[in-house]
Amino acid sequence: MIIPRIALTTAEYFAFEKDMHVLVILIDMTNYAEALRELSTAKEE
């Protein structure tokens, strides 16, 4: 769960702070989205 967030945060840093071109490939967005949904639901309880 933490790895995709780290990858996106690092990519944003290089893109916006260092003015570099960045490509991030997340292979399985479905599992990532489902995990985020589960965390969101758990926080509301």
PDB file of C-alpha atoms in Angstrom:
ATOM      1  CA  MET A   1       0.000   0.000   0.000  1.00  0.00           C
ATOM      2  CA  ILE A   2       2.855   2.376   0.764  1.00  0.00           C
ATOM      3  CA  ILE A   3       4.938   1.663  -2.357  1.00  0.00           C
ATOM      4  CA  PRO A   4       2.538   3.231  -4.907  1.00  0.00           C
ATOM      5  CA  ARG A   5       2.241   6.352  -2.722  1.00  0.00           C
ATOM      6  CA  ILE A   6       6.034   6.638  -2.446  1.00  0.00           C
ATOM      7  CA  ALA A   7       6.414   6.195  -6.206  1.00  0.00           C
ATOM      8  CA  LEU A   8       3.851   8.901  -6.977  1.00  0.00           C
ATOM      9  CA  THR A   9       5.259  11.310  -4.386  1.00  0.00           C
ATOM     10  CA  THR A  10       8.784  10.818  -5.715  1.00  0.00           C
ATOM     11  CA  ALA A  11       7.587  11.309  -9.287  1.00  0.00           C
ATOM     12  CA  GLU A  12       5.819  14.545  -8.324  1.00  0.00           C
ATOM     13  CA  TYR A  13       8.984  15.784  -6.617  1.00  0.00           C
ATOM     14  CA  PHE A  14      11.151  15.164  -9.681  1.00  0.00           C
ATOM     15  CA  ALA A  15       8.521  16.592 -12.034  1.00  0.00           C
ATOM     16  CA  PHE A  16       7.688  19.790 -10.168  1.00  0.00           C
ATOM     17  CA  GLU A  17      10.766  20.558  -8.056  1.00  0.00           C
ATOM     18  CA  LYS A  18      13.498  19.329 -10.408  1.00  0.00           C
ATOM     19  CA  ASP A  19      11.638  20.052 -13.676  1.00  0.00           C
ATOM     20  CA  MET A  20      12.287  16.543 -15.010  1.00  0.00           C
ATOM     21  CA  HIS A  21      10.137  14.326 -17.209  1.00  0.00           C
ATOM     22  CA  VAL A  22       8.775  11.399 -15.210  1.00  0.00           C
ATOM     23  CA  LEU A  23       6.901   8.235 -16.168  1.00  0.00           C
ATOM     24  CA  VAL A  24       5.284   6.130 -13.441  1.00  0.00           C
ATOM     25  CA  ILE A  25       3.772   2.786 -14.370  1.00  0.00           C
ATOM     26  CA  LEU A  26       1.403   1.245 -11.848  1.00  0.00           C
ATOM     27  CA  ILE A  27       0.705  -2.265 -13.057  1.00  0.00           C
ATOM     28  CA  ASP A  28      -2.398  -3.095 -11.051  1.00  0.00           C
ATOM     29  CA  MET A  29      -4.518  -0.001 -10.399  1.00  0.00           C
ATOM     30  CA  THR A  30      -7.552  -2.125  -9.501  1.00  0.00           C
ATOM     31  CA  ASN A  31      -5.924  -3.614  -6.410  1.00  0.00           C
ATOM     32  CA  TYR A  32      -4.538  -0.214  -5.411  1.00  0.00           C
ATOM     33  CA  ALA A  33      -7.956   1.436  -5.766  1.00  0.00           C
ATOM     34  CA  GLU A  34      -9.650  -1.353  -3.800  1.00  0.00           C
ATOM     35  CA  ALA A  35      -7.103  -1.024  -0.998  1.00  0.00           C
ATOM     36  CA  LEU A  36      -7.667   2.737  -0.841  1.00  0.00           C
ATOM     37  CA  ARG A  37     -11.423   2.174  -0.711  1.00  0.00           C
ATOM     38  CA  GLU A  38     -11.042  -0.328   2.141  1.00  0.00           C
ATOM     39  CA  LEU A  39      -8.868   2.094   4.108  1.00  0.00           C
ATOM     40  CA  SER A  40     -11.337   4.906   3.551  1.00  0.00           C
ATOM     41  CA  THR A  41     -14.232   2.740   4.707  1.00  0.00           C
ATOM     42  CA  ALA A  42     -12.316   1.591   7.787  1.00  0.00           C
ATOM     43  CA  LYS A  43     -11.524   5.189   8.796  1.00  0.00           C
ATOM     44  CA  GLU A  44     -15.202   6.160   8.691  1.00  0.00           C
ATOM     45  CA  GLU A  45     -16.188   3.394  11.136  1.00  0.00           C
TER      46      GLU A  45
END
